[in-house]
Short mmCIF file of C-alpha atoms and ligand atoms in Angstrom, two decimals:
data_model
loop_
_atom_site.label_atom_id
_atom_site.label_comp_id
_atom_site.label_asym_id
_atom_site.label_seq_id
_atom_site.Cartn_x
_atom_site.Cartn_y
_atom_site.Cartn_z
CA MET L 1 -6.70 33.92 -10.53
CA THR L 2 -3.46 34.35 -8.59
CA ALA L 3 -3.62 33.18 -4.96
CA PRO L 4 -3.24 36.02 -2.41
CA VAL L 5 -0.73 33.95 -0.39
CA SER L 6 1.82 31.45 -1.48
CA PRO L 7 2.57 28.05 0.07
CA ARG L 8 6.06 27.04 1.32
CA GLY L 9 8.54 27.17 -1.52
CA ASP L 10 9.47 23.46 -1.47
CA LEU L 11 5.83 22.62 -2.38
CA ALA L 12 6.32 24.14 -5.87
CA LEU L 13 7.64 20.94 -7.39
CA VAL L 14 5.28 18.59 -5.47
CA GLU L 15 2.24 17.26 -7.41
CA GLY L 16 -0.87 15.80 -5.81
CA TYR L 17 -2.10 12.22 -6.10
CA HIS L 18 -3.96 11.41 -9.37
CA SER L 19 -6.04 8.35 -9.85
CA PRO L 20 -9.10 9.19 -11.92
CA GLN L 21 -12.47 8.03 -10.35
CA LEU L 22 -14.41 7.48 -13.53
CA ASP L 23 -17.94 6.20 -13.66
CA VAL L 24 -17.51 2.85 -15.33
CA GLN L 25 -18.88 -0.69 -14.96
CA VAL L 26 -15.72 -2.46 -14.18
CA ARG L 27 -13.27 -0.62 -11.76
CA LEU L 28 -9.98 -2.44 -11.53
CA ASN L 29 -7.71 0.56 -10.98
CA THR L 30 -7.06 1.13 -7.23
CA ASN L 31 -6.37 -2.45 -5.90
CA GLU L 32 -9.50 -2.54 -3.75
CA ALA L 33 -11.05 -5.87 -2.80
CA PRO L 34 -13.72 -7.12 -5.19
CA ALA L 35 -16.20 -8.15 -2.42
CA PRO L 36 -17.29 -6.45 0.86
CA PRO L 37 -16.60 -7.79 4.34
CA PRO L 38 -19.19 -10.48 5.52
CA ALA L 39 -22.72 -9.42 6.54
CA ALA L 40 -22.08 -10.42 10.21
CA PHE L 41 -19.25 -7.73 10.32
CA ARG L 42 -21.80 -4.99 9.41
CA GLU L 43 -24.09 -6.28 12.17
CA ARG L 44 -21.33 -6.39 14.72
CA LEU L 45 -20.23 -2.86 13.71
CA ALA L 46 -23.75 -1.53 13.82
CA GLU L 47 -24.12 -2.64 17.42
CA ALA L 48 -20.79 -1.21 18.39
CA VAL L 49 -21.70 2.17 16.69
CA ALA L 50 -25.03 2.21 18.56
CA GLY L 51 -22.98 2.15 21.84
CA ILE L 52 -20.68 5.15 20.99
CA ASP L 53 -20.68 8.05 23.37
CA TRP L 54 -21.04 10.74 20.66
CA HIS L 55 -20.47 13.65 23.03
CA ARG L 56 -17.06 12.34 24.18
CA TYR L 57 -13.76 12.16 22.40
CA PRO L 58 -12.78 8.64 21.37
CA ASP L 59 -10.20 6.58 23.25
CA ARG L 60 -7.01 8.47 22.23
CA SER L 61 -4.79 5.39 22.51
CA TYR L 62 -7.44 3.18 20.75
CA ARG L 63 -6.70 0.49 23.40
CA GLY L 64 -9.38 -1.98 22.12
CA LEU L 65 -8.15 -1.82 18.53
CA ARG L 66 -4.49 -1.90 19.53
CA ALA L 67 -4.99 -4.94 21.70
CA ALA L 68 -6.97 -6.78 18.99
CA LEU L 69 -4.23 -5.93 16.31
CA ALA L 70 -1.53 -7.03 18.80
CA ALA L 71 -3.41 -10.37 19.40
CA HIS L 72 -3.83 -10.87 15.69
CA HIS L 73 -0.06 -10.57 15.21
CA GLY L 74 1.08 -12.15 18.47
CA VAL L 75 2.90 -9.03 19.57
CA GLU L 76 2.48 -6.51 22.51
CA PRO L 77 -0.05 -3.65 22.11
CA GLU L 78 2.91 -1.20 22.61
CA GLN L 79 4.31 -2.49 19.35
CA VAL L 80 1.20 -1.43 17.22
CA PHE L 81 0.51 2.09 15.86
CA ALA L 82 -2.66 2.68 13.77
CA ALA L 83 -3.72 5.71 11.72
CA ASN L 84 -6.05 6.92 9.02
CA GLY L 85 -4.94 4.56 6.26
CA SER L 86 -1.34 3.21 6.06
CA ASN L 87 -0.56 6.43 4.19
CA GLU L 88 -0.99 8.31 7.50
CA VAL L 89 1.25 5.67 9.15
CA LEU L 90 3.89 6.50 6.53
CA GLN L 91 3.39 10.25 7.11
CA SER L 92 3.73 9.76 10.92
CA LEU L 93 7.03 7.88 10.29
CA CYS L 94 8.31 10.73 8.12
CA LEU L 95 7.25 13.34 10.69
CA ALA L 96 9.07 11.49 13.45
CA TYR L 97 12.15 10.12 11.57
CA GLY L 98 12.43 12.34 8.49
CA GLY L 99 12.14 16.14 8.14
CA PRO L 100 14.57 18.80 7.16
CA GLY L 101 18.20 17.59 6.90
CA ARG L 102 17.22 14.04 6.63
CA THR L 103 16.80 11.70 3.71
CA ALA L 104 14.40 8.80 2.78
CA ALA L 105 15.59 6.14 0.23
CA VAL L 106 13.23 4.61 -2.26
CA PHE L 107 13.73 2.16 -5.05
CA GLU L 108 11.87 2.97 -8.21
CA PRO L 109 9.51 2.09 -9.71
CA THR L 110 7.63 1.84 -6.49
CA TYR L 111 4.56 3.26 -4.68
CA ALA L 112 4.51 7.04 -5.51
CA LEU L 113 3.64 8.04 -1.96
CA HIS L 114 6.98 6.67 -0.67
CA SER L 115 8.62 9.75 -2.17
CA HIS L 116 5.59 12.04 -2.12
CA ILE L 117 5.12 11.90 1.74
CA PRO L 118 8.80 12.52 2.49
CA ARG L 119 8.66 15.63 0.24
CA ILE L 120 5.60 17.03 1.90
CA THR L 121 7.19 16.48 5.28
CA GLY L 122 10.35 18.29 4.18
CA THR L 123 12.46 15.03 3.87
CA ALA L 124 14.94 14.74 0.97
CA VAL L 125 14.52 11.75 -1.28
CA ALA L 126 17.28 9.44 -2.59
CA VAL L 127 16.33 7.35 -5.48
CA GLY L 128 17.69 3.85 -6.27
CA GLU L 129 16.84 1.96 -9.38
CA ARG L 130 15.39 -1.57 -9.93
CA ASP L 131 16.79 -3.44 -12.88
CA GLU L 132 14.91 -3.84 -16.17
CA ASP L 133 12.82 -6.78 -14.86
CA PHE L 134 12.11 -4.63 -11.71
CA VAL L 135 14.28 -6.71 -9.50
CA LEU L 136 16.14 -4.86 -6.78
CA PRO L 137 19.83 -5.71 -6.64
CA LEU L 138 21.43 -5.58 -3.19
CA GLU L 139 24.44 -3.71 -4.67
CA GLU L 140 22.07 -0.99 -5.74
CA VAL L 141 20.64 -0.71 -2.22
CA ARG L 142 24.21 -0.60 -0.83
CA ARG L 143 25.15 2.25 -3.21
CA VAL L 144 22.15 4.35 -2.09
CA LEU L 145 22.74 3.55 1.62
CA ALA L 146 26.41 4.54 1.32
CA GLU L 147 25.72 7.65 -0.71
CA ALA L 148 22.59 9.04 0.99
CA GLU L 149 22.88 7.66 4.54
CA PRO L 150 19.04 7.65 4.70
CA ALA L 151 17.22 8.07 7.97
CA ILE L 152 14.42 6.00 6.41
CA THR L 153 14.74 3.32 3.82
CA PHE L 154 11.48 2.26 2.13
CA LEU L 155 10.94 -1.25 0.80
CA CYS L 156 7.55 -2.37 -0.59
CA SER L 157 6.70 -6.02 -0.70
CA PRO L 158 4.77 -6.95 -2.77
CA ASN L 159 5.85 -3.84 -4.57
CA ASN L 160 3.23 -1.56 -6.07
CA PRO L 161 2.95 -1.20 -9.12
CA THR L 162 5.09 -4.15 -10.16
CA GLY L 163 3.45 -6.81 -7.87
CA MET L 164 6.86 -8.36 -7.20
CA VAL L 165 7.79 -9.67 -3.71
CA GLU L 166 11.15 -8.83 -2.26
CA PRO L 167 13.09 -11.97 -1.30
CA PRO L 168 13.62 -12.53 2.42
CA GLU L 169 17.39 -12.51 1.96
CA LEU L 170 17.28 -8.93 0.49
CA VAL L 171 14.99 -7.62 3.24
CA ARG L 172 17.25 -9.22 5.87
CA ALA L 173 20.38 -7.73 4.34
CA VAL L 174 18.87 -4.20 4.11
CA ALA L 175 17.71 -4.50 7.74
CA ALA L 176 21.16 -5.44 8.76
CA GLU L 177 22.98 -2.67 6.71
CA ALA L 178 20.68 0.36 6.64
CA PRO L 179 21.98 3.17 8.81
CA GLY L 180 18.47 4.26 9.88
CA LEU L 181 14.89 2.98 10.01
CA VAL L 182 13.70 0.35 7.49
CA VAL L 183 10.07 0.46 6.52
CA VAL L 184 8.58 -2.60 4.82
CA ASP L 185 5.27 -1.56 3.22
CA GLU L 186 3.11 -4.71 3.23
CA ALA L 187 -0.13 -3.21 2.08
CA TYR L 188 -0.50 -6.35 -0.04
CA GLY L 189 1.42 -8.64 2.37
CA GLN L 190 -1.27 -11.29 2.91
CA PHE L 191 -1.32 -12.01 -0.92
CA ALA L 192 2.35 -12.99 -0.84
CA GLY L 193 4.15 -16.09 0.35
CA TRP L 194 6.19 -14.52 3.19
CA SER L 195 6.13 -11.56 5.47
CA ALA L 196 8.81 -9.29 7.03
CA LEU L 197 6.72 -9.34 10.23
CA GLN L 198 8.95 -12.24 11.31
CA LEU L 199 11.86 -9.71 11.43
CA VAL L 200 10.20 -7.33 13.80
CA ASP L 201 11.59 -7.54 17.27
CA GLY L 202 11.98 -5.25 20.36
CA GLU L 203 15.16 -3.54 19.09
CA ARG L 204 15.79 -3.70 15.36
CA PRO L 205 14.74 -0.44 13.67
CA LEU L 206 12.38 -2.08 11.28
CA VAL L 207 8.65 -1.71 10.97
CA VAL L 208 6.01 -3.45 8.73
CA THR L 209 3.05 -1.47 7.58
CA ARG L 210 -0.27 -2.93 6.78
CA THR L 211 -3.74 -1.72 5.74
CA PHE L 212 -7.39 -2.58 5.96
CA SER L 213 -7.89 -1.22 2.52
CA LYS L 214 -7.05 -4.39 0.49
CA THR L 215 -7.17 -7.71 2.12
CA TRP L 216 -9.72 -6.66 4.84
CA SER L 217 -12.04 -5.32 2.03
CA MET L 218 -12.31 -1.99 3.94
CA ALA L 219 -10.96 0.77 1.74
CA ALA L 220 -13.89 2.95 2.86
CA ALA L 221 -12.80 2.85 6.45
CA ARG L 222 -9.27 4.44 5.89
CA LEU L 223 -7.46 2.45 8.55
CA GLY L 224 -3.82 1.24 8.50
CA TYR L 225 -1.23 0.24 11.09
CA LEU L 226 2.24 -0.87 11.70
CA VAL L 227 3.97 -3.37 13.83
CA GLY L 228 7.38 -2.43 15.08
CA PRO L 229 9.50 -1.99 18.30
CA ALA L 230 7.74 -0.26 21.24
CA TRP L 231 10.35 2.49 21.51
CA LEU L 232 9.50 3.59 17.90
CA VAL L 233 5.71 3.45 18.44
CA ALA L 234 6.20 5.75 21.44
CA GLU L 235 7.71 8.38 19.09
CA LEU L 236 4.87 8.07 16.55
CA ASP L 237 2.46 8.70 19.39
CA LYS L 238 4.09 12.08 19.77
CA VAL L 239 3.65 13.33 16.20
CA VAL L 240 0.10 12.21 15.44
CA LEU L 241 -2.71 14.58 16.14
CA PRO L 242 -4.72 13.99 19.35
CA TYR L 243 -7.73 11.68 18.94
CA HIS L 244 -6.73 11.05 15.24
CA LEU L 245 -8.58 7.71 15.20
CA ASP L 246 -12.32 8.40 15.40
CA ALA L 247 -14.59 6.05 17.39
CA VAL L 248 -16.32 4.62 14.35
CA LYS L 249 -13.01 3.59 12.77
CA GLN L 250 -11.73 2.06 16.00
CA ALA L 251 -15.00 0.04 16.19
CA ALA L 252 -14.75 -0.95 12.53
CA GLY L 253 -11.13 -2.24 12.94
CA THR L 254 -11.85 -4.18 16.10
CA ALA L 255 -15.00 -5.73 14.58
CA ALA L 256 -13.15 -6.68 11.43
CA LEU L 257 -10.49 -8.55 13.35
CA GLY L 258 -13.21 -10.90 14.64
CA PHE L 259 -13.55 -12.09 11.00
CA ALA L 260 -9.96 -13.07 10.21
CA ASP L 261 -10.73 -16.46 8.82
CA GLU L 262 -13.23 -14.92 6.38
CA MET L 263 -10.45 -12.49 5.37
CA ARG L 264 -8.07 -15.30 4.80
CA ALA L 265 -10.60 -17.16 2.73
CA ARG L 266 -11.19 -14.06 0.52
CA VAL L 267 -7.52 -13.58 0.06
CA ALA L 268 -7.06 -17.23 -0.95
CA GLY L 269 -9.85 -16.81 -3.51
CA ILE L 270 -8.15 -13.71 -4.98
CA VAL L 271 -4.81 -15.48 -5.21
CA GLU L 272 -6.46 -18.35 -7.18
CA GLU L 273 -8.17 -15.81 -9.44
CA ARG L 274 -4.90 -14.08 -9.94
CA GLY L 275 -3.47 -17.33 -11.28
CA ARG L 276 -6.31 -17.64 -13.78
CA VAL L 277 -5.92 -13.97 -14.98
CA THR L 278 -2.15 -14.32 -15.22
CA ALA L 279 -2.62 -17.48 -17.37
CA ALA L 280 -5.16 -15.67 -19.65
CA LEU L 281 -2.87 -12.62 -20.04
CA ALA L 282 0.08 -14.87 -20.92
CA ASP L 283 -1.95 -15.87 -24.00
CA LEU L 284 -2.22 -12.27 -25.23
CA PRO L 285 0.42 -10.17 -26.85
CA VAL L 286 1.58 -8.50 -23.53
CA ASP L 287 4.64 -8.67 -21.28
CA LEU L 288 3.75 -9.31 -17.67
CA TRP L 289 5.55 -9.66 -14.32
CA PRO L 290 5.06 -12.17 -11.59
CA SER L 291 2.66 -10.88 -9.07
CA GLY L 292 2.37 -11.60 -5.29
CA ALA L 293 -0.32 -9.03 -4.82
CA ASN L 294 -3.89 -8.53 -5.91
CA PHE L 295 -2.94 -6.77 -9.17
CA ILE L 296 -0.84 -7.51 -12.25
CA LEU L 297 1.39 -5.12 -14.20
CA PHE L 298 1.48 -5.75 -18.00
CA ARG L 299 2.65 -4.04 -21.11
CA PRO L 300 0.91 -4.39 -24.42
CA ARG L 301 3.59 -5.40 -27.07
CA GLU L 302 1.96 -4.22 -30.20
CA ARG L 303 -0.01 -1.10 -29.11
CA GLU L 304 0.72 2.03 -27.02
CA GLY L 305 -0.39 1.46 -23.45
CA GLY L 306 -2.13 4.82 -23.10
CA GLU L 307 -4.24 4.05 -26.22
CA VAL L 308 -5.15 0.58 -24.93
CA TRP L 309 -6.26 2.30 -21.59
CA LYS L 310 -8.56 4.65 -23.47
CA ASP L 311 -10.05 1.80 -25.57
CA LEU L 312 -10.67 -0.18 -22.32
CA VAL L 313 -12.44 2.93 -20.69
CA ALA L 314 -14.54 3.17 -23.91
CA ARG L 315 -15.67 -0.49 -23.01
CA SER L 316 -16.38 0.61 -19.42
CA VAL L 317 -13.31 -1.12 -18.02
CA LEU L 318 -11.00 1.06 -15.83
CA VAL L 319 -7.44 -0.06 -15.19
CA ARG L 320 -4.46 1.95 -13.89
CA ASP L 321 -2.59 3.76 -16.56
CA CYS L 322 1.07 3.79 -15.71
CA SER L 323 2.12 4.16 -19.34
CA ALA L 324 3.50 7.66 -18.96
CA TRP L 325 5.18 6.98 -15.50
CA PRO L 326 8.90 6.96 -15.58
CA ARG L 327 10.46 3.49 -15.98
CA LEU L 328 7.01 2.09 -16.70
CA GLU L 329 6.60 3.17 -20.24
CA GLY L 330 3.58 1.50 -21.90
CA CYS L 331 2.51 -0.42 -18.73
CA LEU L 332 -0.94 -0.83 -17.36
CA ARG L 333 -1.93 -2.32 -14.03
CA VAL L 334 -5.05 -4.36 -13.40
CA THR L 335 -6.55 -5.21 -10.07
CA ILE L 336 -7.95 -8.72 -9.58
CA GLY L 337 -11.72 -8.41 -9.42
CA THR L 338 -14.58 -10.86 -9.29
CA PRO L 339 -14.43 -13.62 -12.01
CA ASP L 340 -17.10 -11.74 -13.93
CA GLU L 341 -15.15 -8.46 -13.82
CA ASP L 342 -11.97 -10.15 -14.75
CA ASP L 343 -13.72 -11.82 -17.69
CA ALA L 344 -15.14 -8.48 -18.83
CA PHE L 345 -11.54 -7.06 -18.59
CA LEU L 346 -9.90 -9.91 -20.44
CA GLY L 347 -12.58 -9.86 -23.14
CA ALA L 348 -12.28 -6.08 -23.67
CA LEU L 349 -8.42 -6.43 -23.68
CA SER L 350 -8.36 -9.16 -26.29
CA GLU L 351 -10.67 -7.00 -28.46
CA VAL L 352 -8.51 -3.84 -28.20
CA LEU L 353 -5.27 -5.71 -28.66
N1 LIG A 401 1.11 1.25 0.44
C1 LIG A 401 0.88 0.74 -0.83
C2 LIG A 401 2.06 0.00 -1.39
C3 LIG A 401 -0.28 0.93 -1.43
O1 LIG A 401 -0.41 0.49 -2.67
C4 LIG A 401 -1.28 1.73 -0.78
C5 LIG A 401 -2.60 2.00 -1.48
N2 LIG A 401 -2.70 2.21 -2.72
C6 LIG A 401 -1.03 2.22 0.41
C7 LIG A 401 0.14 2.01 1.07
C8 LIG A 401 -2.03 3.13 1.16
O2 LIG A 401 -3.09 2.39 1.56
P1 LIG A 401 -4.20 2.95 2.61
O3 LIG A 401 -3.78 4.44 2.91
O4 LIG A 401 -5.47 2.97 2.00
O5 LIG A 401 -4.06 2.14 3.83
#
C-alpha cells in the first residue's frame, strides 16, 4: 500500500535501527549488563515510587537527579543534562548544535547512531576512517576537521563496536583542534582505564555522555546524561521537550546513584570476565581486538561471520552480527555475560568453528 502522505525528502535514505530481539537462551547482542541492580535498589525505588504525586507533572529540571549526578562526578548540577537514554542526549546535542547547514564528524567504524541521529536532525555527516586495526590516526582527524569544519565531532571511547579505547593524547588533541563541539561518548566508560571526564571544565566545548543502560544494569530505565560546561547545558534545556524525564525515571536514577559501590563491584567482575573470555577466544581460529568495554569484537578466520552467527542462533546463543556492516566484514560482537552464559557462547562457538 502506498502511504497517503510522504515524509520529508531527506529521510528517504535513512534507515531505522535494527537489532533483532530473538527469543534465545543466551542473549549477548546488545551490551546489556548480565545481572540486575541490587535488591535494595528495588526496595528504595518502590518507596520513592509510592510517594509520587501522579496527578502532577514531574520536576521539569529533575533537580534531585541532577544534584545526585553532579555529586557523583564532583561537578555543579548546572553541568549535568539528563534524557531518555544517552541516545536522547545525543539527539539534544544535534538539535542544539547541528541542524541544516551544519556538519557532524564521525570516525568509522563506530556507533551507528552517531551518524543516524545527525541525519534525522538534518545535520550533514562527514566520515573519517580508522585504520585497518581500527586505530584512529590524529592526521585523519585533522583531515576531516579541516575539510568539513564540523560543528560537532563525535568520539566514542571505548568505541562501539570495536571495544577500543581512544588514547588520552588523541582526545586532548581533538579537543584542542576541533572547530566546534567535541562529544566523547562514554557509554562504556567505566569499563575502561581512563575517562575524558577529566577534560570537562567550565569553558572548553567538550562533553562526555554516559548511560545507565550498561554499567548501572538499567537498560530498562532508558536514562542517560552528559557532563559538560554549564553554558552548553543551558542550550540543551531549550531544545528538549518539557517534562521529558518522567517521575519514575528520575526516582530510578537517583536511587541507583546510592548504590555506586555495588555498580563498581559489578563492573570489576565484568572486566575480569572479559579477560577470561578474551583468553578463551585467543585459543580459537578468530581475530580479535583489545576491548576496554563489556563486549568483544572478533572475526572467524575460516568461516563466514554471518554463517557462524546463524549457527550460534541455532544453538540458542545470540551475538551481534556485524558481518555485513561496512569495514567490519565477517565480524561478530559478543557482550560479556555471566560466566555460565559466556561458557555457553564459547562452547557453541568452538563447535561451529
Ligand atoms: N552510545 C553507545 C556507544 C552505545 O553503544 C549505546 C547503546 N548501544 C548508546 C550510546 C545508547 O545508550 P542508551 O540510549 O541506552 O543510553
